[in-house]
Coordinates of N, CA and C in Angstrom, one line a residue:
R137 N 1.2 -28.7 26.0 CA 0.2 -27.9 25.3 C 1.0 -26.6 24.7
K138 N 0.4 -26.0 23.7 CA 1.0 -24.9 23.1 C 1.0 -23.6 24.0
A139 N -0.1 -23.4 24.7 CA -0.2 -22.2 25.6 C -1.2 -22.6 26.7
V140 N -0.9 -22.2 27.9 CA -1.6 -22.6 29.1 C -1.7 -21.2 29.9
V141 N -3.0 -21.0 30.4 CA -3.2 -19.9 31.3 C -3.4 -20.5 32.7
I142 N -2.7 -19.7 33.6 CA -2.6 -20.1 35.1 C -3.2 -18.9 35.8
D143 N -3.7 -19.3 37.1 CA -4.1 -18.4 38.0 C -4.0 -19.0 39.4
C144 N -3.4 -18.4 40.2 CA -3.0 -18.9 41.7 C -3.8 -18.1 42.7
E145 N -4.2 -18.6 43.8 CA -4.5 -17.9 45.0 C -3.5 -18.2 46.1
M146 N -3.3 -17.1 46.9 CA -2.2 -17.3 47.9 C -2.7 -17.0 49.3
M147 N -2.0 -17.3 50.3 CA -2.3 -17.0 51.6 C -1.0 -16.8 52.3
M148 N -0.9 -16.0 53.5 CA 0.2 -15.8 54.2 C 0.4 -17.0 55.3
T149 N 1.6 -17.5 55.4 CA 2.0 -18.4 56.4 C 3.3 -18.1 56.9
D150 N 3.7 -18.8 58.1 CA 5.1 -18.8 58.7 C 6.0 -19.3 57.5
D151 N 7.2 -18.6 57.6 CA 8.2 -19.1 56.5 C 8.6 -20.5 56.8
P152 N 8.3 -21.4 55.8 CA 8.7 -22.9 56.0 C 10.2 -23.0 56.0
Y153 N 10.9 -22.1 55.6 CA 12.4 -22.3 55.5 C 13.1 -21.6 56.7
G154 N 12.3 -21.3 57.7 CA 12.9 -20.8 58.9 C 13.7 -19.4 58.9
R155 N 13.3 -18.6 58.0 CA 14.0 -17.2 58.0 C 13.2 -16.2 58.7
G156 N 12.0 -16.6 59.4 CA 11.5 -15.6 60.4 C 10.7 -14.5 59.8
R157 N 10.2 -14.8 58.5 CA 9.3 -13.7 58.0 C 8.1 -14.3 57.3
S158 N 7.1 -13.4 57.1 CA 5.9 -14.0 56.4 C 6.2 -14.5 55.0
Y159 N 5.4 -15.5 54.7 CA 5.6 -16.2 53.4 C 4.4 -16.2 52.7
N160 N 4.4 -15.8 51.4 CA 3.1 -15.8 50.6 C 3.0 -17.2 49.8
A161 N 2.3 -17.9 50.4 CA 2.1 -19.4 50.0 C 1.1 -19.6 49.0
L162 N 1.4 -20.6 48.1 CA 0.4 -21.0 47.1 C -0.7 -21.8 47.9
A163 N -1.9 -21.5 47.6 CA -3.1 -22.2 48.2 C -4.0 -22.8 47.3
Y164 N -3.9 -22.4 46.0 CA -4.9 -22.9 45.0 C -4.3 -22.6 43.6
L165 N -4.5 -23.6 42.7 CA -3.9 -23.5 41.4 C -5.0 -23.9 40.3
A166 N -5.3 -23.0 39.3 CA -6.0 -23.3 38.2 C -5.2 -23.1 37.0
A167 N -5.4 -24.0 35.9 CA -4.7 -24.0 34.7 C -5.7 -24.3 33.6
V168 N -5.8 -23.5 32.5 CA -6.7 -23.6 31.4 C -5.9 -23.7 30.1
D169 N -6.2 -24.7 29.3 CA -5.7 -24.7 27.8 C -6.1 -23.3 27.2
F170 N -5.1 -22.5 26.6 CA -5.4 -21.3 26.0 C -6.3 -21.5 24.7
L171 N -5.9 -22.4 23.9 CA -6.5 -22.8 22.6 C -7.9 -23.3 22.7
T172 N -8.1 -24.3 23.7 CA -9.5 -24.9 23.7 C -10.3 -24.4 24.9
G173 N -9.8 -23.7 25.9 CA -10.5 -23.5 27.1 C -10.7 -24.6 28.0
E174 N -10.1 -25.7 27.8 CA -10.2 -26.9 28.6 C -9.5 -26.6 30.0
V175 N -10.3 -26.8 31.0 CA -9.8 -26.8 32.4 C -8.8 -27.9 32.8
L176 N -7.5 -27.6 33.0 CA -6.5 -28.7 33.2 C -6.3 -28.9 34.6
I177 N -6.3 -27.9 35.4 CA -6.1 -28.1 36.9 C -7.0 -27.2 37.6
D178 N -7.6 -27.6 38.6 CA -8.6 -26.8 39.4 C -8.5 -27.4 40.9
R179 N -7.5 -27.0 41.7 CA -7.2 -27.8 42.9 C -6.6 -27.0 44.0
Y180 N -6.9 -27.2 45.3 CA -6.4 -26.6 46.4 C -5.0 -27.1 46.5
V181 N -4.2 -26.3 47.3 CA -2.7 -26.7 47.5 C -2.5 -26.5 49.0
R182 N -2.1 -27.6 49.7 CA -1.9 -27.6 51.1 C -0.7 -26.7 51.5
P183 N -0.8 -25.7 52.4 CA 0.3 -24.8 52.8 C 1.2 -25.6 53.5
A184 N 2.5 -25.2 53.3 CA 3.7 -25.7 54.0 C 3.8 -25.4 55.4
G185 N 3.5 -24.2 55.8 CA 3.7 -23.6 57.1 C 2.3 -23.3 57.7
R186 N 2.5 -22.8 59.0 CA 1.3 -22.4 59.7 C 0.7 -21.1 59.1
V187 N -0.6 -21.2 58.8 CA -1.3 -20.1 58.1 C -1.6 -19.0 59.1
T188 N -1.0 -17.8 58.8 CA -1.2 -16.6 59.6 C -2.3 -15.7 59.0
Y189 N -2.6 -15.7 57.8 CA -3.7 -14.9 57.2 C -4.2 -15.7 56.0
W190 N -5.5 -16.0 56.0 CA -6.2 -16.8 55.0 C -6.6 -16.0 53.8
N191 N -6.8 -14.6 54.0 CA -7.1 -13.8 52.9 C -8.4 -14.3 52.2
T192 N -9.4 -14.7 53.1 CA -10.5 -15.3 52.7 C -11.4 -14.4 51.8
R193 N -11.3 -13.1 52.1 CA -12.2 -12.1 51.3 C -11.9 -12.1 49.9
V194 N -10.5 -12.4 49.5 CA -10.1 -12.4 48.2 C -10.1 -13.8 47.6
T195 N -9.5 -14.8 48.4 CA -9.4 -16.1 47.9 C -10.6 -17.0 48.0
G196 N -11.5 -16.7 49.0 CA -12.7 -17.6 49.2 C -12.2 -18.9 50.0
I197 N -10.9 -18.9 50.4 CA -10.5 -20.2 51.0 C -10.6 -19.9 52.5
T198 N -11.2 -20.9 53.3 CA -11.3 -20.9 54.6 C -10.6 -22.1 55.1
P199 N -10.3 -22.2 56.6 CA -9.7 -23.3 57.1 C -10.6 -24.6 56.8
G200 N -11.9 -24.4 56.9 CA -12.8 -25.5 56.7 C -12.7 -26.1 55.3
K201 N -12.7 -25.2 54.3 CA -12.6 -25.7 52.9 C -11.4 -26.3 52.7
M202 N -10.2 -25.8 53.1 CA -8.9 -26.4 53.0 C -8.8 -27.7 53.7
N203 N -9.3 -27.8 54.9 CA -9.3 -29.1 55.6 C -10.0 -30.2 55.0
A204 N -11.2 -29.7 54.4 CA -12.0 -30.7 53.7 C -11.5 -31.3 52.4
A205 N -10.7 -30.3 51.6 CA -10.1 -30.6 50.4 C -8.9 -31.7 50.7
I206 N -8.3 -31.4 51.8 CA -7.1 -32.3 52.1 C -7.7 -33.7 52.5
K207 N -8.7 -33.6 53.4 CA -9.3 -34.9 53.7 C -9.9 -35.7 52.6
H208 N -10.4 -35.2 51.7 CA -11.0 -35.9 50.6 C -10.0 -36.0 49.4
G209 N -8.8 -35.7 49.6 CA -7.9 -35.9 48.5 C -8.0 -35.0 47.3
Q210 N -8.5 -33.7 47.6 CA -8.8 -32.8 46.6 C -7.8 -31.6 46.7
A211 N -6.6 -31.8 47.2 CA -5.6 -30.8 47.4 C -4.2 -31.4 47.0
F212 N -3.4 -30.7 46.4 CA -2.1 -31.1 46.1 C -1.4 -31.0 47.6
G213 N -0.5 -32.0 47.8 CA 0.2 -32.1 49.1 C 1.2 -30.9 49.3
S214 N 1.7 -30.3 48.3 CA 2.6 -29.0 48.5 C 2.7 -28.3 47.2
W215 N 3.2 -27.2 47.2 CA 3.3 -26.2 46.1 C 4.4 -27.0 45.1
E216 N 5.2 -27.9 45.5 CA 6.1 -28.6 44.7 C 5.3 -29.5 43.8
T217 N 4.3 -30.2 44.6 CA 3.5 -31.1 43.8 C 2.5 -30.5 42.8
A218 N 2.1 -29.3 43.2 CA 1.2 -28.5 42.2 C 2.1 -28.2 41.0
R219 N 3.3 -27.8 41.3 CA 4.2 -27.4 40.2 C 4.5 -28.6 39.2
Q220 N 4.8 -29.7 39.8 CA 4.9 -30.9 39.1 C 3.5 -31.2 38.2
A221 N 2.5 -31.1 38.7 CA 1.2 -31.4 38.0 C 1.2 -30.4 36.8
L222 N 1.7 -29.2 37.0 CA 1.6 -28.2 35.9 C 2.5 -28.6 34.7
W223 N 3.6 -29.1 35.3 CA 4.7 -29.6 34.1 C 4.1 -30.6 33.2
E224 N 3.0 -31.4 33.7 CA 2.4 -32.4 32.8 C 1.8 -31.8 31.5
F225 N 1.5 -30.4 31.6 CA 1.0 -29.8 30.5 C 1.9 -28.6 29.9
V226 N 3.0 -28.4 30.4 CA 4.0 -27.4 30.0 C 5.3 -27.7 30.0
D227 N 5.9 -27.4 28.8 CA 7.3 -27.6 28.6 C 8.0 -26.3 28.3
R228 N 9.2 -26.2 27.9 CA 10.0 -25.1 27.5 C 9.3 -24.3 26.5
D229 N 8.7 -25.0 25.6 CA 8.1 -24.2 24.5 C 6.7 -23.7 24.7
T230 N 6.0 -24.1 25.7 CA 4.7 -23.6 26.1 C 4.6 -22.2 26.5
V231 N 3.7 -21.4 26.0 CA 3.5 -20.0 26.5 C 2.6 -20.2 27.6
L232 N 3.2 -19.5 28.7 CA 2.5 -19.4 29.9 C 1.8 -17.9 30.0
I233 N 0.5 -18.0 30.2 CA -0.2 -16.8 30.3 C -0.9 -16.5 31.6
G234 N -1.0 -15.3 32.1 CA -1.6 -14.9 33.3 C -1.9 -13.4 33.4
H235 N -2.5 -13.0 34.5 CA -2.7 -11.7 34.8 C -2.0 -11.3 36.0
A236 N -0.9 -10.3 36.0 CA 0.0 -10.1 37.2 C 0.7 -11.5 37.4
L237 N 1.2 -12.0 36.2 CA 1.8 -13.5 36.1 C 2.9 -13.6 37.0
H238 N 3.7 -12.6 37.3 CA 4.8 -12.7 38.2 C 4.4 -13.3 39.6
N239 N 3.4 -12.8 40.1 CA 2.9 -13.4 41.4 C 2.6 -14.9 41.4
D240 N 2.1 -15.4 40.2 CA 1.7 -16.8 40.1 C 3.1 -17.6 40.0
L241 N 4.0 -17.0 39.2 CA 5.3 -17.7 38.9 C 6.1 -17.8 40.1
N242 N 6.1 -16.6 40.9 CA 6.8 -16.7 42.2 C 6.2 -17.7 43.2
A243 N 4.9 -17.8 43.2 CA 4.4 -18.7 44.2 C 4.6 -20.2 43.8
L244 N 4.8 -20.5 42.5 CA 5.1 -21.8 42.0 C 6.6 -22.0 41.9
G245 N 7.5 -21.0 42.2 CA 8.9 -21.2 42.0 C 9.4 -21.4 40.7
I246 N 8.8 -20.6 39.7 CA 9.1 -21.0 38.3 C 9.7 -19.7 37.6
I247 N 10.6 -19.8 36.8 CA 10.9 -18.7 35.7 C 10.8 -19.4 34.4
H248 N 10.2 -18.7 33.3 CA 9.9 -19.4 32.1 C 10.3 -18.5 31.1
P249 N 10.7 -19.1 30.0 CA 11.2 -18.2 28.8 C 10.1 -17.6 28.0
R250 N 8.9 -18.0 28.0 CA 7.8 -17.7 27.1 C 6.6 -17.3 27.9
V251 N 6.3 -16.1 28.1 CA 5.3 -15.6 29.0 C 4.5 -14.5 28.4
V252 N 3.3 -14.5 28.7 CA 2.4 -13.3 28.3 C 1.6 -12.8 29.5
D253 N 1.6 -11.6 29.8 CA 0.9 -11.1 31.0 C -0.2 -10.0 30.4
T254 N -1.4 -10.2 30.6 CA -2.5 -9.4 30.0 C -2.4 -8.1 30.7
G255 N -2.0 -8.0 32.0 CA -1.7 -6.7 32.6 C -0.8 -5.9 31.9
I256 N 0.3 -6.4 31.5 CA 1.4 -5.8 30.7 C 1.0 -5.4 29.3
V257 N 0.4 -6.3 28.6 CA 0.2 -6.1 27.2 C -1.0 -5.1 27.0
T258 N -1.9 -5.0 27.9 CA -3.0 -3.9 27.7 C -2.3 -2.6 28.1
A259 N -1.4 -2.5 29.1 CA -0.8 -1.3 29.4 C 0.1 -0.8 28.3
E260 N 0.8 -1.8 27.5 CA 1.5 -1.5 26.4 C 0.6 -0.9 25.2
A261 N -0.5 -1.5 25.2 CA -1.5 -0.8 24.1 C -1.8 0.6 24.3
V262 N -1.9 1.0 25.6 CA -2.2 2.3 26.0 C -1.0 3.3 25.9
F263 N 0.1 2.7 26.4 CA 1.2 3.7 26.7 C 2.3 3.6 25.7
S264 N 2.6 2.5 25.0 CA 3.9 2.4 24.4 C 4.1 3.3 23.3
T265 N 3.2 3.7 22.4 CA 3.4 4.7 21.4 C 3.6 6.1 21.9
Q266 N 2.8 6.4 22.8 CA 2.8 7.8 23.4 C 4.1 8.0 24.1
W267 N 4.6 7.2 24.9 CA 5.8 7.4 25.7 C 7.0 6.5 25.3
G268 N 6.9 5.8 24.3 CA 8.0 4.9 23.8 C 8.2 3.7 24.8
E269 N 9.3 3.1 24.7 CA 9.7 1.9 25.6 C 9.8 2.2 27.0
M270 N 9.0 1.5 27.8 CA 8.9 1.8 29.2 C 9.2 0.6 30.2
R271 N 9.9 0.8 31.2 CA 10.2 -0.2 32.2 C 9.1 -0.5 33.2
R272 N 8.4 0.8 33.5 CA 7.3 0.8 34.4 C 6.2 1.6 33.9
F273 N 5.0 1.1 33.8 CA 3.9 1.8 33.2 C 3.2 2.6 34.4
P274 N 2.7 3.7 33.9 CA 1.9 4.6 34.9 C 0.8 3.9 35.6
R275 N 0.2 3.0 34.9 CA -1.0 2.4 35.3 C -1.0 0.9 34.7
L276 N -1.5 -0.1 35.5 CA -1.9 -1.4 35.1 C -3.4 -1.6 35.4
W277 N -4.1 -2.1 34.5 CA -5.5 -2.4 34.6 C -5.7 -3.8 35.2
G278 N -6.6 -3.8 36.2 CA -7.1 -5.0 36.8 C -7.8 -5.9 35.9
L279 N -7.7 -7.2 36.3 CA -8.6 -8.2 35.4 C -10.0 -8.0 35.4
K280 N -10.6 -7.6 36.6 CA -11.9 -7.3 36.7 C -12.4 -6.2 35.7
T281 N -11.6 -5.2 35.6 CA -11.8 -3.9 34.8 C -11.7 -4.4 33.3
L282 N -10.7 -5.1 32.9 CA -10.5 -5.7 31.6 C -11.5 -6.5 31.1
A283 N -12.1 -7.4 32.0 CA -13.2 -8.4 31.7 C -14.4 -7.6 31.3
M284 N -14.7 -6.5 32.1 CA -16.0 -5.8 31.9 C -15.8 -4.9 30.7
D285 N -14.6 -4.2 30.6 CA -14.6 -3.3 29.3 C -14.5 -4.1 28.0
M286 N -13.8 -5.2 28.1 CA -13.6 -5.9 26.7 C -14.5 -7.0 26.4
L287 N -15.1 -7.7 27.5 CA -16.0 -8.9 27.4 C -17.3 -8.6 27.7
G288 N -17.6 -7.4 28.5 CA -18.9 -7.2 29.2 C -19.2 -8.2 30.3
R289 N -18.1 -8.8 30.9 CA -18.4 -9.8 31.8 C -18.0 -9.4 33.2
H290 N -18.9 -9.6 34.2 CA -18.7 -9.3 35.6 C -17.9 -10.5 36.3
I291 N -16.8 -10.3 36.8 CA -16.1 -11.3 37.5 C -15.7 -10.8 38.9
Q292 N -15.3 -11.7 39.8 CA -14.7 -11.3 41.0 C -15.9 -10.6 41.9
G293 N -17.1 -10.9 41.6 CA -18.2 -10.4 42.3 C -18.7 -11.0 43.5
S294 N -18.3 -12.2 43.7 CA -19.0 -13.1 44.8 C -18.5 -12.8 46.0
S295 N -19.4 -12.8 47.0 CA -18.9 -12.5 48.4 C -18.1 -13.7 49.0
Q296 N -18.1 -14.8 48.3 CA -17.3 -16.0 48.6 C -15.8 -15.9 48.2
G297 N -15.3 -14.7 47.5 CA -14.0 -14.5 47.0 C -13.9 -15.0 45.6
H298 N -12.7 -14.8 45.0 CA -12.4 -15.1 43.7 C -12.5 -16.6 43.3
S299 N -12.8 -16.9 42.2 CA -12.6 -18.2 41.6 C -11.5 -18.2 40.6
A300 N -10.4 -19.1 41.0 CA -9.2 -19.1 40.2 C -9.5 -19.6 38.7
V301 N -10.5 -20.5 38.6 CA -10.9 -20.9 37.1 C -11.4 -19.8 36.4
E302 N -12.4 -19.0 37.2 CA -13.1 -18.0 36.5 C -12.0 -16.9 36.0
D303 N -11.1 -16.6 36.9 CA -10.1 -15.6 36.6 C -9.2 -16.2 35.4
A304 N -8.8 -17.4 35.4 CA -8.0 -17.9 34.3 C -8.7 -17.9 33.0
L305 N -10.1 -18.2 33.0 CA -10.8 -18.2 31.7 C -11.0 -16.7 31.3
A306 N -11.2 -15.8 32.2 CA -11.3 -14.3 31.8 C -10.0 -13.9 31.3
T307 N -8.9 -14.2 31.8 CA -7.5 -13.8 31.3 C -7.4 -14.4 29.9
R308 N -7.7 -15.6 29.6 CA -7.8 -16.1 28.3 C -8.6 -15.4 27.4
D309 N -9.9 -15.1 27.8 CA -10.8 -14.5 26.9 C -10.4 -13.0 26.6
V310 N -9.8 -12.3 27.5 CA -9.2 -11.0 27.3 C -8.2 -11.0 26.1
L311 N -7.4 -12.0 26.3 CA -6.2 -12.0 25.3 C -6.7 -12.4 24.0
V312 N -7.7 -13.3 23.9 CA -8.4 -13.8 22.7 C -9.1 -12.6 22.0
W313 N -9.8 -11.9 22.8 CA -10.4 -10.6 22.3 C -9.5 -9.6 21.8
G314 N -8.4 -9.4 22.3 CA -7.3 -8.4 21.8 C -6.8 -9.0 20.5
L315 N -6.7 -10.3 20.3 CA -6.0 -10.8 19.2 C -7.1 -10.8 18.0
E316 N -8.2 -11.0 18.3 CA -9.3 -11.1 17.3 C -10.0 -9.6 17.0
N317 N -9.7 -8.7 17.8 CA -10.3 -7.3 17.6 C -9.3 -6.2 17.8
P318 N -8.2 -6.1 16.9 CA -7.2 -5.2 17.0 C -7.7 -3.8 16.9
V319 N -8.7 -3.4 16.0 CA -9.3 -2.1 15.9 C -9.9 -1.7 17.2
L320 N -10.7 -2.7 17.8 CA -11.4 -2.3 19.1 C -10.4 -2.2 20.1
L321 N -9.3 -3.0 20.2 CA -8.3 -2.9 21.2 C -7.7 -1.4 21.0
G322 N -7.5 -1.1 19.8 CA -7.0 0.4 19.6 C -7.8 1.4 20.1
E323 N -9.2 1.3 19.9 CA -10.1 2.2 20.2 C -10.3 2.2 21.8
W324 N -10.2 1.1 22.5 CA -10.2 1.0 24.0 C -8.9 1.7 24.4
A325 N -7.8 1.4 23.9 CA -6.5 2.0 24.4 C -6.5 3.5 24.2
R326 N -7.0 4.0 23.0 CA -7.1 5.5 22.9 C -8.1 6.1 24.0
R327 N -9.2 5.5 24.2 CA -10.1 6.1 25.2 C -9.5 6.1 26.5
E328 N -8.7 5.0 27.0 CA -8.1 4.9 28.2 C -7.0 6.0 28.4
R329 N -6.3 6.2 27.3 CA -5.2 7.1 27.3 C -5.7 8.5 27.3
R330 N -6.8 8.7 26.7 CA -7.4 10.1 26.6 C -7.9 10.4 28.0
L331 N -8.6 9.6 28.7 CA -9.1 9.7 30.0 C -7.9 10.1 31.1
R332 N -6.9 9.3 30.8 CA -5.8 9.6 31.8 C -5.2 11.1 31.6
D333 N -5.1 11.4 30.2 CA -4.4 12.7 29.9 C -5.4 13.7 30.4
E334 N -6.7 13.5 30.3 CA -7.6 14.6 30.9 C -7.4 14.7 32.3
L335 N -7.4 13.5 33.0 CA -7.1 13.5 34.5 C -6.0 14.2 34.9
F336 N -4.8 14.0 34.2 CA -3.5 14.5 34.7 C -3.2 15.8 34.0
G337 N -4.0 16.3 33.0 CA -3.7 17.5 32.4 C -2.7 17.4 31.2
F338 N -2.5 16.1 30.6 CA -1.6 16.1 29.5 C -2.5 16.3 28.3
V339 N -1.9 16.6 27.1 CA -2.4 16.9 25.9 C -2.1 15.7 25.0
L340 N -3.1 15.2 24.4 CA -3.0 14.0 23.5 C -3.5 14.4 22.1
S341 N -2.7 14.3 21.1 CA -3.0 14.6 19.7 C -4.0 13.6 19.2
D342 N -5.0 14.0 18.5 CA -6.0 13.2 17.8 C -5.4 12.3 16.9
S343 N -4.2 12.5 16.4 CA -3.6 11.6 15.4 C -2.8 10.6 16.1
D344 N -2.6 10.6 17.4 CA -1.8 9.6 18.1 C -2.7 8.3 18.1
S345 N -2.1 7.2 18.1 CA -2.7 5.9 18.2 C -1.9 4.9 18.7
V346 N -2.4 3.7 18.9 CA -1.7 2.6 19.4 C -0.6 2.1 18.6
K347 N -0.8 1.9 17.4 CA 0.1 1.3 16.4 C 0.9 2.2 15.6
S348 N 0.2 3.2 15.0 CA 0.9 4.2 14.3 C -0.1 5.3 14.0
E349 N 0.5 6.5 13.6 CA -0.3 7.7 13.3 C -1.5 7.4 12.4
G350 N -2.7 7.7 12.7 CA -3.7 7.5 11.8 C -4.3 6.2 11.8
S351 N -4.0 5.3 12.7 CA -4.5 4.0 12.8 C -5.1 3.6 14.2
D352 N -6.2 3.0 14.3 CA -6.7 2.5 15.6 C -6.3 1.2 15.9
A353 N -5.6 0.5 15.2 CA -5.3 -0.9 15.4 C -4.2 -1.1 16.3
A354 N -4.2 -1.9 17.3 CA -3.2 -2.3 18.0 C -2.4 -3.6 17.5
S355 N -1.2 -3.8 17.7 CA -0.4 -4.8 17.0 C -0.2 -6.0 17.9
W356 N -1.2 -6.9 18.0 CA -1.1 -8.2 18.7 C -1.0 -9.3 17.8
S357 N 0.2 -10.0 17.6 CA 0.2 -11.0 16.7 C -0.3 -12.4 17.2
D358 N -0.6 -13.3 16.3 CA -1.1 -14.5 16.7 C 0.1 -15.5 17.0
F359 N -0.2 -16.7 17.4 CA 0.9 -17.6 17.8 C 1.9 -18.1 16.7
D360 N 1.7 -17.8 15.5 CA 2.6 -18.0 14.3 C 3.5 -16.9 14.2
G361 N 3.3 -15.8 14.9 CA 4.2 -14.7 14.8 C 5.1 -14.5 16.0
D362 N 5.6 -13.3 16.3 CA 6.5 -13.1 17.4 C 5.7 -12.8 18.6
L363 N 5.1 -13.8 19.2 CA 4.2 -13.6 20.3 C 4.7 -13.1 21.6
V364 N 5.9 -13.6 22.0 CA 6.6 -13.3 23.1 C 8.0 -13.1 23.0
S365 N 8.7 -12.4 23.9 CA 10.0 -12.4 24.0 C 10.6 -13.4 24.9
S366 N 11.8 -13.7 25.0 CA 12.4 -14.5 26.1 C 13.0 -13.5 27.1
P367 N 12.4 -13.6 28.3 CA 12.8 -12.5 29.3 C 14.0 -13.0 30.1
S368 N 14.5 -14.2 30.0 CA 15.6 -14.6 30.7 C 16.3 -15.8 30.0
D369 N 17.7 -15.9 30.1 CA 18.3 -17.0 29.6 C 18.4 -18.2 30.5
S370 N 18.0 -17.9 31.8 CA 18.0 -19.0 32.8 C 16.7 -19.5 33.1
I371 N 16.5 -20.9 33.2 CA 15.2 -21.6 33.4 C 15.3 -22.3 34.8
G372 N 14.2 -22.2 35.5 CA 14.2 -23.0 36.7 C 14.7 -22.2 38.0
D373 N 15.1 -21.0 37.8 CA 15.5 -20.1 39.0 C 14.4 -19.5 39.6
P374 N 13.9 -19.9 40.8 CA 12.8 -19.3 41.5 C 12.9 -17.9 42.0
C375 N 14.1 -17.3 41.8 CA 14.4 -16.1 42.6 C 13.7 -14.9 42.0
G376 N 13.2 -15.0 40.7 CA 12.6 -13.8 40.1 C 12.1 -14.1 38.8
V377 N 11.3 -13.2 38.3 CA 10.6 -13.3 37.0 C 10.5 -12.0 36.3
K378 N 10.9 -12.0 35.0 CA 10.9 -10.8 34.3 C 9.8 -10.9 33.4
P379 N 9.0 -9.7 33.1 CA 7.8 -9.8 32.3 C 8.2 -9.9 30.7
S380 N 7.4 -10.4 30.0 CA 7.6 -10.5 28.6 C 7.1 -9.2 27.9
T381 N 7.5 -9.1 26.6 CA 6.9 -8.1 25.7 C 6.1 -8.8 24.7
F382 N 4.8 -8.4 24.5 CA 3.9 -9.0 23.6 C 3.6 -8.1 22.4
W383 N 4.1 -8.4 21.2 CA 3.9 -7.5 20.0 C 2.8 -8.0 19.2

């Protein structure tokens, strides 16, 4: 596929590698085709170690749900199996998209050369012109906030926890909204920047904007342009993930 959105749910387990520390294990994987919205993967993942914290309030996953999924063949047997299923839709040229994507890639043991993180690109829209190139943004916006601000959509409101598919679709739609509405994106970024400046006592010139002085349009290109940068020359190393820049 040309671009795939992923979202993972995690839980804490004993370290399956015997290093004597807690391990953030993959428990659920959802993947959506960015261009069509087709749900490609929507499946539990059997944890390798003994679960020490289910994180049910966030993930919605309980021992009963996990055991039922395993019993009925509705769970991947391991995180490696889940990753292999993802490879059926993803190759080196596929753009992987997510929100706080480094968490998902770490859980899957993946480093990839073409990535877009909606948490990063929205922060870039707010801060990059005002403060120039930044390695760490003063704030990152949560997916729930972005979905409400940009889509008028309420997500993550269930008492049963998050839906990985719902989050993946919301991530997709936030990115589509930004690509299709650069002027509105610029207005949103200006408003958020001004609110922050007022809160912390900074002064923002009315002429300041996301793209250039006197313009409200943010510069998010389509897939025919320079959508992503290559964050690393190495592929397949699960030790770390560097974020991309989305122009």
